[in-house]
Tab-separated table of N, CA and C in Angstrom:
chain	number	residue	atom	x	y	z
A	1	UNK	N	0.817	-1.192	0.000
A	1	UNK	CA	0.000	0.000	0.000
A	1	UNK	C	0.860	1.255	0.000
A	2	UNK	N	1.706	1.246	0.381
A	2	UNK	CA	2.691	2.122	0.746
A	2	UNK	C	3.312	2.607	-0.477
A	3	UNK	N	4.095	1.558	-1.630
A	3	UNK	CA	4.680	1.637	-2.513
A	3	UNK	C	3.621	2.384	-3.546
A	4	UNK	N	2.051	1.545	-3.638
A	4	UNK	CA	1.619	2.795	-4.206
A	4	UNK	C	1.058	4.223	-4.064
A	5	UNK	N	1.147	4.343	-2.836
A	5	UNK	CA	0.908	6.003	-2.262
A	5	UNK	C	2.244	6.806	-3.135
A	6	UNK	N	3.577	5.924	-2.910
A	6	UNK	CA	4.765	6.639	-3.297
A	6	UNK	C	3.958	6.733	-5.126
A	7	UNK	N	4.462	5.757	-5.244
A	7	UNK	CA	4.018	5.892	-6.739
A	7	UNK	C	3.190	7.003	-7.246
A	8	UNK	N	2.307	7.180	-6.597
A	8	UNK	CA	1.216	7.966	-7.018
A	8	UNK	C	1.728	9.677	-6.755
A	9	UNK	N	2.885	9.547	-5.652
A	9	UNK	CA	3.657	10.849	-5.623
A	9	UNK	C	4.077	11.466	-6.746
A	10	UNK	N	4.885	10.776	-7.436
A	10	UNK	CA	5.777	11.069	-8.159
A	10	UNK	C	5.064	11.802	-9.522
A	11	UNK	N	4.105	11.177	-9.805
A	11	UNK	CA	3.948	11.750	-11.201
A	11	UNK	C	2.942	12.997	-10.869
A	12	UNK	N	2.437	13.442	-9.670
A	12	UNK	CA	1.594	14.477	-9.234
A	12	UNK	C	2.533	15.119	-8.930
A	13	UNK	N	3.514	14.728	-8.390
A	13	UNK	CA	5.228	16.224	-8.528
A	13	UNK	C	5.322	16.699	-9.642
A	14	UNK	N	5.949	15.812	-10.827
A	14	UNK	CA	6.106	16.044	-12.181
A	14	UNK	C	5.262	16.860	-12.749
A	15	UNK	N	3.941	16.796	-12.542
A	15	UNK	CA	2.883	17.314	-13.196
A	15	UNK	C	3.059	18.717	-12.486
A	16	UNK	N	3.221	19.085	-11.170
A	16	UNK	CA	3.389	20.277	-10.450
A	16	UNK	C	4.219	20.961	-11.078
A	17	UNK	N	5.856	20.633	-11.337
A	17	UNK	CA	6.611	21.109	-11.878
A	17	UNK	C	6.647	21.427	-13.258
A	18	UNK	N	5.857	20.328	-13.795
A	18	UNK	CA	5.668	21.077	-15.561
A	18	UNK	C	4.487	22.080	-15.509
A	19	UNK	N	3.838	21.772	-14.536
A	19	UNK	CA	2.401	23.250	-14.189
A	19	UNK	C	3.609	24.483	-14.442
A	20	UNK	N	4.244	24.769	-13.882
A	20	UNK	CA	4.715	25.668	-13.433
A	20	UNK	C	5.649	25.886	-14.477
A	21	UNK	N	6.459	25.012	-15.180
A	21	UNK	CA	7.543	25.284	-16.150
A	21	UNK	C	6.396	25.976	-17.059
A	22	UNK	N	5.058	25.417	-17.670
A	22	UNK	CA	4.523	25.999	-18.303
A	22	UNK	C	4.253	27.549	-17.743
A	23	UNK	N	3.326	28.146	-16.787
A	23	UNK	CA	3.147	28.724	-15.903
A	23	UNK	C	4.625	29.629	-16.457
A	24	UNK	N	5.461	29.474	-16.445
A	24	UNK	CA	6.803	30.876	-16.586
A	24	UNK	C	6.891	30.653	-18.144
A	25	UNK	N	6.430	30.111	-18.713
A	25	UNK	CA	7.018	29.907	-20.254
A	25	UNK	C	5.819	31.506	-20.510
A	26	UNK	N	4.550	31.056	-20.251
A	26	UNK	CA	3.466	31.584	-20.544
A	26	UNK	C	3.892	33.347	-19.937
A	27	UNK	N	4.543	33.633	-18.647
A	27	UNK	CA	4.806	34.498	-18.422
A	27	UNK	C	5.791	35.189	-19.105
A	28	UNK	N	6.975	34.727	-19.498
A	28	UNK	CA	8.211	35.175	-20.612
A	28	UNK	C	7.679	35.588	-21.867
A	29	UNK	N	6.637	34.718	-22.276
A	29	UNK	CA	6.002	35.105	-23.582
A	29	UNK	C	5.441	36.349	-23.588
A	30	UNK	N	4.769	36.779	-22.241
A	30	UNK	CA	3.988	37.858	-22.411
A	30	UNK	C	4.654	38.994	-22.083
A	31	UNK	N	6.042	39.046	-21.620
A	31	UNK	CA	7.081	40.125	-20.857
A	31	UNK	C	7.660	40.166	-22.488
A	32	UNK	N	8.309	39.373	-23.414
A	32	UNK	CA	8.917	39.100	-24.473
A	32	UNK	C	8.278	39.734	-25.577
A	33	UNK	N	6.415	39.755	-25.418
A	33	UNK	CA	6.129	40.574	-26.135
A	33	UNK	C	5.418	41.475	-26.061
A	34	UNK	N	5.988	42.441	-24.936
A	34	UNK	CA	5.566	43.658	-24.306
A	34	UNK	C	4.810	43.995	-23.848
A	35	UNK	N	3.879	42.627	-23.431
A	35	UNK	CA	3.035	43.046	-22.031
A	35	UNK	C	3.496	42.420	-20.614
A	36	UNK	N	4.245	44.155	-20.743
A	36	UNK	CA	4.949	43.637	-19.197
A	36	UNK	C	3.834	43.471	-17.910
A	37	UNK	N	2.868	44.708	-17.933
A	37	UNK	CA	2.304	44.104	-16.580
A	37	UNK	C	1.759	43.236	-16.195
A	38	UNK	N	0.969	43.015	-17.686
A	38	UNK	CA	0.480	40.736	-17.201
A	38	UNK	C	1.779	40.225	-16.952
A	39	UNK	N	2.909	39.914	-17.221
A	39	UNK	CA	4.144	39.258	-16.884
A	39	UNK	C	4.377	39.123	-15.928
A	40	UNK	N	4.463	40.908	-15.544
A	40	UNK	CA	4.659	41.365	-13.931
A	40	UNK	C	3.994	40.136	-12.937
A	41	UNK	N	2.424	40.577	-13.130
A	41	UNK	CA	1.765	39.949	-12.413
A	41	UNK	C	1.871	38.572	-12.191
A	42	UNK	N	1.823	37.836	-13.218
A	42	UNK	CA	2.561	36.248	-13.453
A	42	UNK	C	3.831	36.003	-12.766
A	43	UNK	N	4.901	36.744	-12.985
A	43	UNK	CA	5.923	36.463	-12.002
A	43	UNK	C	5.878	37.046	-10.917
A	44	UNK	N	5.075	37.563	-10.232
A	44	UNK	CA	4.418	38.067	-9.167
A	44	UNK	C	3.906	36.656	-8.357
A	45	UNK	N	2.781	35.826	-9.423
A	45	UNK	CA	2.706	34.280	-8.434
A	45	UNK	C	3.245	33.624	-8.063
A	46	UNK	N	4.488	33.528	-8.981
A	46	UNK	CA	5.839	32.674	-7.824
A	46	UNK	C	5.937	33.086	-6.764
A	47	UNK	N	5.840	34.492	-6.401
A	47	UNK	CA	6.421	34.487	-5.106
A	47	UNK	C	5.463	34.180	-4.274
A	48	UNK	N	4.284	34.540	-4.828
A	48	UNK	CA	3.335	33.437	-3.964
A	48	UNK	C	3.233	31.875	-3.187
A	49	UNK	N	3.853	31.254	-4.227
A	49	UNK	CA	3.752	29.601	-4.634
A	49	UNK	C	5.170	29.387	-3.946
A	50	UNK	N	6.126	30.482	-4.084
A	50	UNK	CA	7.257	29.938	-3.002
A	50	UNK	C	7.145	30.182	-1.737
A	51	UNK	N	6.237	31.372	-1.056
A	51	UNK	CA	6.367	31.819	-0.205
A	51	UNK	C	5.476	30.631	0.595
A	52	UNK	N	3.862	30.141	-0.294
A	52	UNK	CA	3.034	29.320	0.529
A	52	UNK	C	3.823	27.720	0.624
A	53	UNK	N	4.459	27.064	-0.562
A	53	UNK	CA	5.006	25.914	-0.691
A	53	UNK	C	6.784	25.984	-0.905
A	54	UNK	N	7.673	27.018	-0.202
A	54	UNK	CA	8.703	26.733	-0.981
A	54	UNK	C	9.880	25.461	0.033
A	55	UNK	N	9.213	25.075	1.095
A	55	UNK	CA	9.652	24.206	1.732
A	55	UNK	C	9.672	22.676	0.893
A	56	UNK	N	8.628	22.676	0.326
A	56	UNK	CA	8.106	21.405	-0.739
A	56	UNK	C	8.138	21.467	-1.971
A	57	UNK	N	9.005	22.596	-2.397
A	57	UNK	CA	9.462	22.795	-4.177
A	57	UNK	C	10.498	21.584	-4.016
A	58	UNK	N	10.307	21.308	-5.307
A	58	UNK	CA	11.416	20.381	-5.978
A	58	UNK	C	12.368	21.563	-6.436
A	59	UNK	N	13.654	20.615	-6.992
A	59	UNK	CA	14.489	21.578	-7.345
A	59	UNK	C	13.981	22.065	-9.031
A	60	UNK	N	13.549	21.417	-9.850
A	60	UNK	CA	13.108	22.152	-11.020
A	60	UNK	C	11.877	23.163	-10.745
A	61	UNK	N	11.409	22.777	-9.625
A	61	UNK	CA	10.084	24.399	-9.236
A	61	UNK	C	10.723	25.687	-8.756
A	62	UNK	N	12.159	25.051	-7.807
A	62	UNK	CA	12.288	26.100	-7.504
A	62	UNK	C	13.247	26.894	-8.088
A	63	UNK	N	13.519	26.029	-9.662
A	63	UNK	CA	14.292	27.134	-10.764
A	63	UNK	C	13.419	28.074	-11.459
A	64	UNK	N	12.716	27.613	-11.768
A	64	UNK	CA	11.138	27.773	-12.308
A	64	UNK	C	10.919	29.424	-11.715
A	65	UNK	N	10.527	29.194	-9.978
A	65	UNK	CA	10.477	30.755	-9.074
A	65	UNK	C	11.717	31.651	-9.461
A	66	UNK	N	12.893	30.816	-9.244
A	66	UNK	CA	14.116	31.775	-9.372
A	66	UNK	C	14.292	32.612	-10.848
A	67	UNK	N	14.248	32.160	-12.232
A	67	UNK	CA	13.733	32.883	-13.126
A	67	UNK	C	12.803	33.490	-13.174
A	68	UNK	N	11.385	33.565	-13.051
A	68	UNK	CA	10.883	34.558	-12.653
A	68	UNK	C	11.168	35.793	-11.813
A	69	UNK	N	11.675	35.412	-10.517
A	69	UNK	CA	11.882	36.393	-9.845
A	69	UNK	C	12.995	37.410	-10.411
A	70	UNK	N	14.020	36.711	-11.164
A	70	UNK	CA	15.140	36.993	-12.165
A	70	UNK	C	14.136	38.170	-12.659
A	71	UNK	N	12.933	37.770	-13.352
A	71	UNK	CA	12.592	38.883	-14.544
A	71	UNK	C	11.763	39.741	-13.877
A	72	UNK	N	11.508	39.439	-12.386
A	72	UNK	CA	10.964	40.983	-12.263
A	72	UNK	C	12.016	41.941	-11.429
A	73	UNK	N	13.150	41.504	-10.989
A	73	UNK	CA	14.626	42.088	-11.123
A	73	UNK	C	15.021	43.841	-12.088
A	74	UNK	N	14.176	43.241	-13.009
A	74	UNK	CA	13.867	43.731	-14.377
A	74	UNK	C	13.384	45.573	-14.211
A	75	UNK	N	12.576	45.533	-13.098
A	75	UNK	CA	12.031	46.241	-12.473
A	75	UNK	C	11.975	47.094	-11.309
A	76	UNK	N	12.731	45.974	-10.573
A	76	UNK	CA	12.809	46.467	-9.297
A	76	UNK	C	14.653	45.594	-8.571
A	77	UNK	N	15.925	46.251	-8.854
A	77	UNK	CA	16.845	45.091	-9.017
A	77	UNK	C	16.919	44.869	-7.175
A	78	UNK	N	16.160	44.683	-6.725
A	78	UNK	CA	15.940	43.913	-5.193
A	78	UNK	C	15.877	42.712	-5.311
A	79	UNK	N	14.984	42.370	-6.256
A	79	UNK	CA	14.665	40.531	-6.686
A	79	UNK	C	15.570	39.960	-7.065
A	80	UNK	N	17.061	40.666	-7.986
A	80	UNK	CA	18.025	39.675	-7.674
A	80	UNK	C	18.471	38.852	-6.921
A	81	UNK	N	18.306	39.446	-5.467
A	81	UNK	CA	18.846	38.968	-4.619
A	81	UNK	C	18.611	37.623	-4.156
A	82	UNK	N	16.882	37.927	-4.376
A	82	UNK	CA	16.009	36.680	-4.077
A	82	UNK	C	16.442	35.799	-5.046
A	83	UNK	N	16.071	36.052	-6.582
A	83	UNK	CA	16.196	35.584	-7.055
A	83	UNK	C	17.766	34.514	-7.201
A	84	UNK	N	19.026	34.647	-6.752
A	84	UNK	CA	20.451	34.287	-6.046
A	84	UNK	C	20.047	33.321	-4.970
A	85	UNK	N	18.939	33.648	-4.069
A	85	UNK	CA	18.431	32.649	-3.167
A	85	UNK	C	17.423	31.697	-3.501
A	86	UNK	N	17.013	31.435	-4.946
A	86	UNK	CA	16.054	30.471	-5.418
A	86	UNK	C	16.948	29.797	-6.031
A	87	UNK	N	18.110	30.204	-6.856
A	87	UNK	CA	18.669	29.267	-7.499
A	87	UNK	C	19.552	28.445	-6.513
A	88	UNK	N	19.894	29.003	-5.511
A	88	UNK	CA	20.762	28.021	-4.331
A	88	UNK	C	20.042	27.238	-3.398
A	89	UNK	N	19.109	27.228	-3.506
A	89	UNK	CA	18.066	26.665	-3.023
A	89	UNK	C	17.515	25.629	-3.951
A	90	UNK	N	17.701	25.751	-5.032
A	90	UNK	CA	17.611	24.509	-6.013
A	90	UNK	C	18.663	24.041	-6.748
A	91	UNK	N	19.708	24.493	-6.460
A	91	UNK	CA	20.663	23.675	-6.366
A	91	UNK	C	20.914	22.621	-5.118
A	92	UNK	N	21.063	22.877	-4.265
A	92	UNK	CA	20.964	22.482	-3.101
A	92	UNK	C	19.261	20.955	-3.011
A	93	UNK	N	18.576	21.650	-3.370
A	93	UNK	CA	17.164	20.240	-3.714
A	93	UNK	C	17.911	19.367	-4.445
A	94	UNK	N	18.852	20.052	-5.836
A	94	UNK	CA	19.607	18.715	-6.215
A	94	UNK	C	20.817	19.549	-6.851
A	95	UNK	N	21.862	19.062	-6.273
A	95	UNK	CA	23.281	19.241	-6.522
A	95	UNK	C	23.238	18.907	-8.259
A	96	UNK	N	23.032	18.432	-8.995
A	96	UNK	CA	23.133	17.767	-9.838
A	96	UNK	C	22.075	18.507	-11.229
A	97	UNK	N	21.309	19.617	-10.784
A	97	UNK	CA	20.501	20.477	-11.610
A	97	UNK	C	21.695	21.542	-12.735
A	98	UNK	N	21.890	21.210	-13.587
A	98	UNK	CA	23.055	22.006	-14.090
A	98	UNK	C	22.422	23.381	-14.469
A	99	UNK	N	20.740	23.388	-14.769
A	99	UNK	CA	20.491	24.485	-15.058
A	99	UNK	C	20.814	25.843	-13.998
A	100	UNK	N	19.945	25.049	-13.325
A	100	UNK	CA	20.161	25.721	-12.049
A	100	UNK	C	21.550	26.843	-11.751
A	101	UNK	N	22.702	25.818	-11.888
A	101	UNK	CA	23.921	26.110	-12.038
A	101	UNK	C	24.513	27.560	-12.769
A	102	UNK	N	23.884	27.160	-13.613
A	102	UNK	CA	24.239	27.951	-15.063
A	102	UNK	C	23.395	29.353	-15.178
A	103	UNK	N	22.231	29.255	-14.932
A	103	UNK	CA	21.456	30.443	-14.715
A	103	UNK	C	22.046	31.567	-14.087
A	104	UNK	N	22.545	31.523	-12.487
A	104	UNK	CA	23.499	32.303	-12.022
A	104	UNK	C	24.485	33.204	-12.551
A	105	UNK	N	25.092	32.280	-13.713
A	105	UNK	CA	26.103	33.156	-14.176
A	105	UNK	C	25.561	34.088	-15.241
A	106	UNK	N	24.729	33.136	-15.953
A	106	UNK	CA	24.045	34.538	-16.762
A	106	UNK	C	23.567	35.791	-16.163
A	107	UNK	N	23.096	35.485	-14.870
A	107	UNK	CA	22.567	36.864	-14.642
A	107	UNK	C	23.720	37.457	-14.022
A	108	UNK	N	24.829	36.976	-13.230
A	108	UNK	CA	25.771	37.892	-13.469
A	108	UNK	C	26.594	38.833	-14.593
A	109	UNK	N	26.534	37.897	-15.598
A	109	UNK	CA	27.089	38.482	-16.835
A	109	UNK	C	26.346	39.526	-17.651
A	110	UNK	N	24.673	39.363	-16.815
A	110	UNK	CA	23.733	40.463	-17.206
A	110	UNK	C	24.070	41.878	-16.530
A	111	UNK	N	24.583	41.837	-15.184
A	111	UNK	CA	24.729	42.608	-14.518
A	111	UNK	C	26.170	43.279	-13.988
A	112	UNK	N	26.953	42.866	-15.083
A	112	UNK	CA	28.209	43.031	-15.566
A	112	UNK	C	29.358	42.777	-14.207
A	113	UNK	N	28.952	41.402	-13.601
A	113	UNK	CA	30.017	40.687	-13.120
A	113	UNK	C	30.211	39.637	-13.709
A	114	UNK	N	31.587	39.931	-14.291
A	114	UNK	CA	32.347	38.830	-15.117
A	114	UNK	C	33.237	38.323	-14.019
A	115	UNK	N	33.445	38.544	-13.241
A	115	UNK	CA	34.719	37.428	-12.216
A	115	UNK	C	33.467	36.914	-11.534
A	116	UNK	N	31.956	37.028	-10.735
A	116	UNK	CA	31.495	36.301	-10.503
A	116	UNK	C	30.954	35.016	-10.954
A	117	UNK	N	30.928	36.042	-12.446
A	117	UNK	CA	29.753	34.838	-13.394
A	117	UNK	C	30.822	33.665	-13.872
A	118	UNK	N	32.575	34.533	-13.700
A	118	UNK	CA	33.281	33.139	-13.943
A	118	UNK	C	33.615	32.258	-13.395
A	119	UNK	N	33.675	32.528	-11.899
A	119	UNK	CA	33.481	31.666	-10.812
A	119	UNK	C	32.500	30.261	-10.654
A	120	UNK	N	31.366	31.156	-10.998
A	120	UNK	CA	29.849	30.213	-11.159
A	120	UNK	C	30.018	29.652	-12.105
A	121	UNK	N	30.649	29.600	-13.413
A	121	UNK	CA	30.922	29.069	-14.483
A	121	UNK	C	31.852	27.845	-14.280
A	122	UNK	N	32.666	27.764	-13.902
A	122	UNK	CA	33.827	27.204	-13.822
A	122	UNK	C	33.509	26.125	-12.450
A	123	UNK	N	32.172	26.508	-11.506
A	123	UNK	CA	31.931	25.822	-10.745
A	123	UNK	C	30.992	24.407	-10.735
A	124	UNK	N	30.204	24.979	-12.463
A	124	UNK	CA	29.404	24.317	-13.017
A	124	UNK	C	29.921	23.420	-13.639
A	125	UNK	N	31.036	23.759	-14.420
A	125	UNK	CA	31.836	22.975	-15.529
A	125	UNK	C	32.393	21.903	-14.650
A	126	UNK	N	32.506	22.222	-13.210
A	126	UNK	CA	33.928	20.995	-12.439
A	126	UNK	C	33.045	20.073	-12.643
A	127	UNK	N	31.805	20.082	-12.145
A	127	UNK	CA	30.640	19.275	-12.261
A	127	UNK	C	30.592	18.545	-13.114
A	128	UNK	N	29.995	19.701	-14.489
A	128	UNK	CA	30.151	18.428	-15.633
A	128	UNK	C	30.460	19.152	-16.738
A	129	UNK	N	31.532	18.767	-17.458
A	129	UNK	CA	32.581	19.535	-18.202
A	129	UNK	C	32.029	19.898	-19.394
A	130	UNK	N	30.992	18.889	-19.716
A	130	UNK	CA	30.641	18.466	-21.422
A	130	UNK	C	29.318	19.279	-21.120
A	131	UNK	N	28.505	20.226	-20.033
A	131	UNK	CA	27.193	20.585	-20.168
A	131	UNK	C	27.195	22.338	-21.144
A	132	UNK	N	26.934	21.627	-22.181
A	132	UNK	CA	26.717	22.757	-23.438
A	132	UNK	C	26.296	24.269	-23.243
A	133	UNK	N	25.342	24.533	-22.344
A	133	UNK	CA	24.812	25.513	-21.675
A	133	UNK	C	26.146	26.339	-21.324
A	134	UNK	N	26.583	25.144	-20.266
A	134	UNK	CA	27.672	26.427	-19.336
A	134	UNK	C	28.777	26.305	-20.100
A	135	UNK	N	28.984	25.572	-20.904
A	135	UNK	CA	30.556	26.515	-22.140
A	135	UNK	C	29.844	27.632	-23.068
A	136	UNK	N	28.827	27.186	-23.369
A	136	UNK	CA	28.386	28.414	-24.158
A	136	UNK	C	28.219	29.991	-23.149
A	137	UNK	N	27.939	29.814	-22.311
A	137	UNK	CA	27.938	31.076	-20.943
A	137	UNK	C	29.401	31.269	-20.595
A	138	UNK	N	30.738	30.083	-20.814
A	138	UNK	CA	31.792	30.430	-20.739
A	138	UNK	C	32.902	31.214	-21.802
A	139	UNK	N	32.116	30.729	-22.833
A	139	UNK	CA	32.205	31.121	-24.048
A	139	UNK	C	32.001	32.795	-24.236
């Protein structure tokens, strides 16, 4: 009974986390094509959804919040900060998230730290040398 309670976990996570991957796709689209304040507002619910569940984010949800919060940064650059504390926070859910990883440095390199973003770069790569993302960000 047990094994299928678990079972039945797993793919109601998955489904949470692609809610939500969709959920920021849908928000980027609408910041991307210049309706920022629906965007706003959209990345406005993450901080909702982290603030009510961010004890029980997986680590792909809580990359998910951390880009968002990234783009309303955009606006107000306070949310970086947060946003620095979502991605370590899902790194940390799983050591092994390279996005996660990699995101960081872009937004340093957005915000014109290049010795940070190479740090974070180079921290990603020890990891895993061959992940395309972070040579292209090293690049």
């Amino acid at each position: 009974m047990l094994l299928l309670a678990l079972g039945a976990a797993a793919p109601a996570r998955a489904q949470s986390a692609d809610s939500l991957t969709a959920k920021l796709e849908r928000a980027i689209t609408l910041f991307e094509t210049g309706r920022r304040d629906q965007a706003t507002s959209e990345f406005q619910q993450f901080i909702d959804i982290y603030n009510r569940r961010g004890g029980n984010l997986s680590s792909s949800e809580l990359l998910s919040v951390a880009i968002a919060v990234t783009y309303l940064g955009t606006g107000d650059p306070q949310y970086y900060r947060e946003a620095m504390r979502a991605y370590d926070r899902a790194i940390g859910a799983d050591p092994a998230n390279m996005e996660a990883r990699v995101k960081p440095a872009e937004l340093f390199l957005d915000k014109y730290n290049s010795g940070e973003a190479k740090r974070t770069i180079a921290a990603a790569l020890a990891r895993d040398g061959d992940y395309v993302p972070a040579l292209v960000v090293e690049a």
